[in-house]
XYZ file of C-alpha atoms in Angstrom:
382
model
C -50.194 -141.683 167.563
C -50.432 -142.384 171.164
C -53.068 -140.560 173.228
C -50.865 -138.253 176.095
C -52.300 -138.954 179.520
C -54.608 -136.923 180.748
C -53.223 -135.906 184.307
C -50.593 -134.733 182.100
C -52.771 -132.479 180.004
C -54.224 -130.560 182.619
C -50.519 -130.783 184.367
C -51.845 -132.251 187.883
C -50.743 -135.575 190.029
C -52.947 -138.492 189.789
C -53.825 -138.063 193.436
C -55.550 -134.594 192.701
C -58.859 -133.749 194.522
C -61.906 -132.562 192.585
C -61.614 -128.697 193.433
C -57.860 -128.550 192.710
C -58.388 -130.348 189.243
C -61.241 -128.026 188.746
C -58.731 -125.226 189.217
C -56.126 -126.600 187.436
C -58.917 -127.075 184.330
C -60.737 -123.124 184.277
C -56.690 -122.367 184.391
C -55.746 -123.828 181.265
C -58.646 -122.894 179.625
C -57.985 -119.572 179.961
C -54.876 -119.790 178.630
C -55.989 -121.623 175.647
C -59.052 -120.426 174.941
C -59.827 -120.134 170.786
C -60.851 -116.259 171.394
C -57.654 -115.593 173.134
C -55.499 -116.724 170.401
C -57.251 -116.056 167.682
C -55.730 -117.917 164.724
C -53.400 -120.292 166.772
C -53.982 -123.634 165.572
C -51.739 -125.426 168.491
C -53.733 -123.330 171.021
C -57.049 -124.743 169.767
C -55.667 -128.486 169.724
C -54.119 -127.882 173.498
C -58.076 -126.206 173.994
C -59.689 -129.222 172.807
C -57.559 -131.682 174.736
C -57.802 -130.157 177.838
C -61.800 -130.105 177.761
C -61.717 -133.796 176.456
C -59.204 -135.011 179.831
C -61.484 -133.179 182.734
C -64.473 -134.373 180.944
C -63.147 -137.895 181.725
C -61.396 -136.917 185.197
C -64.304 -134.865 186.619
C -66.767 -137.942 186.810
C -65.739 -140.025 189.617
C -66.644 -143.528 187.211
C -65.347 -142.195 184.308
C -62.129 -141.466 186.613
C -62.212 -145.133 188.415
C -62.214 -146.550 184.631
C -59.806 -144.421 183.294
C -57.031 -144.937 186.192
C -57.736 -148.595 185.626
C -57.663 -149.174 182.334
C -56.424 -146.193 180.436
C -57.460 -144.561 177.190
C -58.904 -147.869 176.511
C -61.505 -147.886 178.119
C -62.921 -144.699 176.431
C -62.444 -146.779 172.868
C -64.466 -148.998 170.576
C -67.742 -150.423 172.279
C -66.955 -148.530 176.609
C -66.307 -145.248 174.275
C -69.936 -145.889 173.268
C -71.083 -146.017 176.712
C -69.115 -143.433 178.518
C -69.462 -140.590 175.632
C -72.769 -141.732 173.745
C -74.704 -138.333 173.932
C -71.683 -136.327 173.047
C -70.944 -138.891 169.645
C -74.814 -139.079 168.679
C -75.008 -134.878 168.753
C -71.478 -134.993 166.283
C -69.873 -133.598 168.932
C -66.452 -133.601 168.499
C -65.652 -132.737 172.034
C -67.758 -135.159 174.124
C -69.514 -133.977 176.632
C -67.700 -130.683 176.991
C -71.013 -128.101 176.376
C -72.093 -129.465 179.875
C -68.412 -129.304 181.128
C -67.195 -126.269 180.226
C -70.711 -124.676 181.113
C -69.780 -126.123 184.845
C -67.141 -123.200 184.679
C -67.571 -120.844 182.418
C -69.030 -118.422 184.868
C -66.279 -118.653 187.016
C -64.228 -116.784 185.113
C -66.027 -115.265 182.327
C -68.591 -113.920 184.712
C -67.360 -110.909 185.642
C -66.429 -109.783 182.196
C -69.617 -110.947 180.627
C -71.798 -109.472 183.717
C -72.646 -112.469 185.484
C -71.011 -111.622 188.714
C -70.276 -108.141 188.116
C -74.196 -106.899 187.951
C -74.342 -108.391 191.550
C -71.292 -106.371 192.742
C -72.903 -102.742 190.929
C -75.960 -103.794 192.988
C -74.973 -103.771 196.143
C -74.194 -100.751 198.208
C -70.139 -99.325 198.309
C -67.830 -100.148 200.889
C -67.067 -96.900 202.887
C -64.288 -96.108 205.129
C -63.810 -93.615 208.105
C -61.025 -92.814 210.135
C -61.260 -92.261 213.717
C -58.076 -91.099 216.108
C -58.469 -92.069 219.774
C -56.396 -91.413 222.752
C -54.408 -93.830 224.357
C -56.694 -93.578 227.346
C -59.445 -94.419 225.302
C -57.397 -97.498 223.830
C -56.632 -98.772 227.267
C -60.186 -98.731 228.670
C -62.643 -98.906 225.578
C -64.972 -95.930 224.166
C -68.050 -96.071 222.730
C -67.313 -93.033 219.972
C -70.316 -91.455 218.266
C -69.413 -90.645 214.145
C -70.982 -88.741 211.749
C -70.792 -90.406 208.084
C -71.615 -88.914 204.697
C -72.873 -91.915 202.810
C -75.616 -92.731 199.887
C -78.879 -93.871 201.389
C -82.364 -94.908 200.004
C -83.952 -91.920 198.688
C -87.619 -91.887 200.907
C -89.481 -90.341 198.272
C -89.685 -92.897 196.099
C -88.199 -95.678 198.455
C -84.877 -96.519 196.971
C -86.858 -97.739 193.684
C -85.716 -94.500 191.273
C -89.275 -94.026 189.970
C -91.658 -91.140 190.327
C -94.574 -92.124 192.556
C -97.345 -93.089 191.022
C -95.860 -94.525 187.869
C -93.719 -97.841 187.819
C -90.762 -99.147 186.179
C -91.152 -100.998 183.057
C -89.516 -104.509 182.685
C -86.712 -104.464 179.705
C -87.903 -105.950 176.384
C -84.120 -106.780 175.198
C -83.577 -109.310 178.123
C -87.029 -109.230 179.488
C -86.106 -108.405 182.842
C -83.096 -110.973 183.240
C -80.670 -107.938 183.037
C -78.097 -110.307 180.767
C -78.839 -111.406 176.915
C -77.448 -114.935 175.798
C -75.581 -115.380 172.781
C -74.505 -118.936 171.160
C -71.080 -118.913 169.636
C -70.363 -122.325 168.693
C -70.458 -125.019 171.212
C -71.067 -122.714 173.918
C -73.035 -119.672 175.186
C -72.008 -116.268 176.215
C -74.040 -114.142 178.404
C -73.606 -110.321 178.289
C -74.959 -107.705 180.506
C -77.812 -106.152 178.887
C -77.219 -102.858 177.111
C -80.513 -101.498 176.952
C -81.092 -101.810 180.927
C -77.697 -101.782 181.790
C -78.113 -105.217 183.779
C -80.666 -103.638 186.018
C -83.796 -105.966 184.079
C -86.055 -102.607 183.786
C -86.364 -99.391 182.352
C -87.326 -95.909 184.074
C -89.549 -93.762 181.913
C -90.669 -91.552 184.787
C -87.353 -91.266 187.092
C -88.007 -89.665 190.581
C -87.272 -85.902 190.871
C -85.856 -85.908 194.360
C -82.895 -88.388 193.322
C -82.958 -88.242 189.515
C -83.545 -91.914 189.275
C -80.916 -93.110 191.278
C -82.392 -94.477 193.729
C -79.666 -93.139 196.584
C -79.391 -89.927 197.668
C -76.816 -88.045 200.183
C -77.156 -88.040 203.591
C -75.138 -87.360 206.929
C -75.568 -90.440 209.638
C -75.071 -90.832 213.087
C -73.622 -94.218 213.940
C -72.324 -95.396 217.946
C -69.316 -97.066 217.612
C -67.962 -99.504 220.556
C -64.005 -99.636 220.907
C -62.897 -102.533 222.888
C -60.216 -101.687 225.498
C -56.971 -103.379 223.670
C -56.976 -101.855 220.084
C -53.769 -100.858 218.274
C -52.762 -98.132 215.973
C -54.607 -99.837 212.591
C -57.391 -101.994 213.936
C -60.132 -101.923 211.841
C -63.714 -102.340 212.675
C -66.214 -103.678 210.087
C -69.498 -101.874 210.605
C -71.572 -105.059 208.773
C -74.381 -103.129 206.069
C -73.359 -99.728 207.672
C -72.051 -98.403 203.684
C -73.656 -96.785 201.311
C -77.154 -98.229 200.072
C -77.510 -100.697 197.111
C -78.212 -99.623 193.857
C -82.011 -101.155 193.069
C -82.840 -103.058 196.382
C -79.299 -104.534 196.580
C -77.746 -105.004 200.243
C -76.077 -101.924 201.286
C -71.938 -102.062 201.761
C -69.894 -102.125 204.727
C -68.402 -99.456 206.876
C -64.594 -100.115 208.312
C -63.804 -97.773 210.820
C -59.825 -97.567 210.753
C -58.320 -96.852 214.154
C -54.988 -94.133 214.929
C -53.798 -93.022 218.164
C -52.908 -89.988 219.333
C -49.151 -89.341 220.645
C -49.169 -89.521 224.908
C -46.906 -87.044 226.609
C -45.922 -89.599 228.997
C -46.096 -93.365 227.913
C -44.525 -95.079 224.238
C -46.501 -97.836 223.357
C -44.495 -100.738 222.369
C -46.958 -103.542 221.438
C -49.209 -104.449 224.593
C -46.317 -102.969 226.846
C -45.844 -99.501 227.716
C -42.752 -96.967 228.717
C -41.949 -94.136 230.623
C -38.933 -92.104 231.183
C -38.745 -91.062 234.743
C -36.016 -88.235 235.402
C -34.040 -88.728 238.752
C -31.516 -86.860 240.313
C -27.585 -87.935 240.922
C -28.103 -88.005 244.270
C -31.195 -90.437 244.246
C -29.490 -92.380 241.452
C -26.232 -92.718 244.106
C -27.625 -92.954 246.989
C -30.643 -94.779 246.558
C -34.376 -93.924 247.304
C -37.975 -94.411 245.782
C -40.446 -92.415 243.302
C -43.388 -92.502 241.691
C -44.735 -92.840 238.504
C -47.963 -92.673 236.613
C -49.955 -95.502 235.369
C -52.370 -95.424 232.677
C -55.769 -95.843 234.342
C -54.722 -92.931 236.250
C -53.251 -94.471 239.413
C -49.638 -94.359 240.700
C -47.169 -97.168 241.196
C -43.908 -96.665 243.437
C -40.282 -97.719 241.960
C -37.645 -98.286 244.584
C -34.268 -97.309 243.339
C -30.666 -99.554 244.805
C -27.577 -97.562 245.277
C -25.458 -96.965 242.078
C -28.756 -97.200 239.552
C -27.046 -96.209 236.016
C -28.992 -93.854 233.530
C -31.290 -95.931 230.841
C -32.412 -98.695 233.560
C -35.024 -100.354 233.268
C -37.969 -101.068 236.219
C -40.407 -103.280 235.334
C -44.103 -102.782 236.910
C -46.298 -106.258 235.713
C -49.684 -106.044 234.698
C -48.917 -101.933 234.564
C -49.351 -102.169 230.026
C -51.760 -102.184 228.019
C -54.783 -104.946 227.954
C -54.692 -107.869 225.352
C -57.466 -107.212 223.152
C -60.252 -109.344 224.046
C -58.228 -111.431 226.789
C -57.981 -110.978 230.713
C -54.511 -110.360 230.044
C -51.967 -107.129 230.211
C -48.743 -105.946 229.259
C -45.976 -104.099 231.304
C -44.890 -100.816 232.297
C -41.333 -100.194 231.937
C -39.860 -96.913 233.573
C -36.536 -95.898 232.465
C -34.462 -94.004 234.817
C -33.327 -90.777 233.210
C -30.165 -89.476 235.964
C -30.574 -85.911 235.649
C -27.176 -83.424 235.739
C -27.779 -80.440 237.651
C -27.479 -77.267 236.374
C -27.612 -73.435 238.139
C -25.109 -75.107 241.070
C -24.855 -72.006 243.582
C -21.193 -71.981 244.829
C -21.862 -73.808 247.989
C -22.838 -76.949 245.664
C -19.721 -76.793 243.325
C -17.288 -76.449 246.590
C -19.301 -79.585 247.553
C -18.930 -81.433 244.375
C -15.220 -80.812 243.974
C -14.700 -82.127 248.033
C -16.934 -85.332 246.395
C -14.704 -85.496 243.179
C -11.531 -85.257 245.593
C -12.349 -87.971 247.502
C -13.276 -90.056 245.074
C -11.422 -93.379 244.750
C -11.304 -96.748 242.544
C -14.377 -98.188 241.593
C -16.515 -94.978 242.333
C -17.085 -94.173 238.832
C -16.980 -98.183 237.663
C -17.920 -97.208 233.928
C -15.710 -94.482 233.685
C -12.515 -96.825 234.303
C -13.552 -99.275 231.960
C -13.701 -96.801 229.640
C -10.148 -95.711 230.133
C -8.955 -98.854 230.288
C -9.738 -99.972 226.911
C -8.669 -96.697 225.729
C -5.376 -97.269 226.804
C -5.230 -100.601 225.436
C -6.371 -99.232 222.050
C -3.960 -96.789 221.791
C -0.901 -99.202 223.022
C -1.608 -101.132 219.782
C -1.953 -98.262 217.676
C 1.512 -97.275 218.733
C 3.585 -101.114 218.345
């Protein structure tokens, strides 16, 4: 029976890189791994043929050979050559101890404590949320915070241990913190259970922390806001967490930004807006106002004849500042036509001599309005 090619085994193009056939390889063997499918016989034929194609395909020569000649050059006396060590040993799968060792970490680690014993020893990630105004978002602020966070305990220096006595290195693992054991072909590391993956045992822990190590503690940290930010920056405070757990590195702190509602400007990206109430006269007649900016200055609008309510004015350079960039936004005022209200009889003599004289294309809107309206109802009629 015909060998099946081995890009096709581990289901990648011929043209694959290293990394992505790596990938492609800890992937599969994942999948059919003998302790994931316990009693699968197909799974442990798929498991040994995957291991026996990227033990060929990782080696550049053995790669070179194989594109070039095939299986065949992996049989009779180049089989000898390329998998000697592996035959010799009664190996049935080659070289795949060394290959699948390559790997195994990768993603066995965590759940064998490899990796994981280096995440429990550093220090926790710790997050704080800080509301600004928009003033303080336009110009910058350096704001001073006061974080609850785990620290090194000073009386016995972060170590855990009484002072004047000393830790004790673990006999099970003998202070590697992980215990090997051989199953098969391969070895397993486990994080060790006497220790706990910490590579030493406490007899005399420290009174002030209990043997932690950390204890609780209120800082004071200065934080710098750059002029620019937006409602959900965040700000990574680099080893500003909690302390790590037996000498590790402490975490990071990420300072997540909100901003408080203005009672005059809408922030729309790195633009601002402003509603600007005008009266119908002003709006009809013409004139000029002004209107606030955000750095606490004043900029002057000049309103044409006729100006209809829910215009727009656009001041440049008036918004907000592009974080970290030269650059700024706009202000754009709306005009908000204000009705009067409270007319003394004088003023509604006034407005009805206005309304009288009125004539086509005073209220311009107004007759379009009615225009289509009359339309619509003709056809509703036919």
């Amino acid at each position: 029976m015909s060998k099946r090619c081995y890009y096709e085994t581990l289901e990648v193009d011929r043209s694959v890189s290293g990394e992505a056939l790596k990938s492609a390889y800890r992937k599969l063997a994942m999948k059919f791994h003998p302790d994931r499918n316990p009693g699968d016989h197909t799974a442990e034929i798929k498991f040994k043929e995957i291991n026996e194609a990227y033990d060929v395909l990782k080696d550049e020569q053995k790669r070179a050979a194989y594109d070039r000649f095939g299986h065949a050059a992996f049989e009779g006396g180049q089989g000898a050559a390329w998998g000697a060590a592996g035959a010799r040993a009664g190996n049935p799968f080659g070289d795949f101890a060394g290959t699948f060792s390559e790997v195994f970490e990768d993603f066995f680690g965590e759940m064998m404590g490899g990796r994981r014993t280096r995440r429990q020893n550093r220090g926790q990630d710790l997050r704080y949320n800080l509301e600004i105004t928009l003033e303080e978002a336009f110009s910058g602020r350096t704001a001073e915070i006061r974080v609850p966070t785990a620290v090194a305990c000073d009386a016995c220096s972060g170590s855990g241990v009484e002072p004047g006595h000393s830790a004790e290195t673990c006999p099970t693992c003998g202070g590697h913190g992980k215990v090997r054991a051989t199953q098969g072909f391969f070895t397993i590391e486990r994080t060790c259970s006497s220790c706990r993956g910490a590579g030493r045992i406490i007899r005399h822990p420290c009174r002030a922390c209990r043997g932690a190590g950390l204890v609780q503690k209120e800082r004071t940290l200065n934080v710098d806001v750059p002029p620019g930010v937006e409602e959900g920056t965040r700000i990574r405070l680099s080893n500003e967490g909690a302390a790590g757990v037996n000498g590790g590195p402490p975490g990071d702190l990420y300072i997540f930004l909100s901003i408080a509602e203005h009672p005059l400007f809408q922030r729309d990206g790195h633009d601002l807006h402003c509603r600007a109430p005008v009266s119908f006269v002003t709006a009809a007649l013409g004139g000029s106002i002004e209107v606030p900016t955000l750095d606490g200055g004043r900029a002057k609008v000049t309103i044409p004849e006729g100006t209809q309510p829910g215009r727009q004015f656009r001041l440049k350079g008036k918004g907000m500042p592009v974080l970290r960039s030269a650059q700024k936004g706009d202000l754009y005022v709306e005009m908000a036509v204000e009705t009067p209200v409270k007319l003394s009889r004088r003023q509604k003599e006034l407005l009805r001599e206005f309304e009288a004289e009125s004539q086509a294309g005073t209220h311009p809107e107004a007759e379009g309005f009615l225009s289509r309206l009359k339309e619509f109802w003709a056809g509703a009629e036919k």
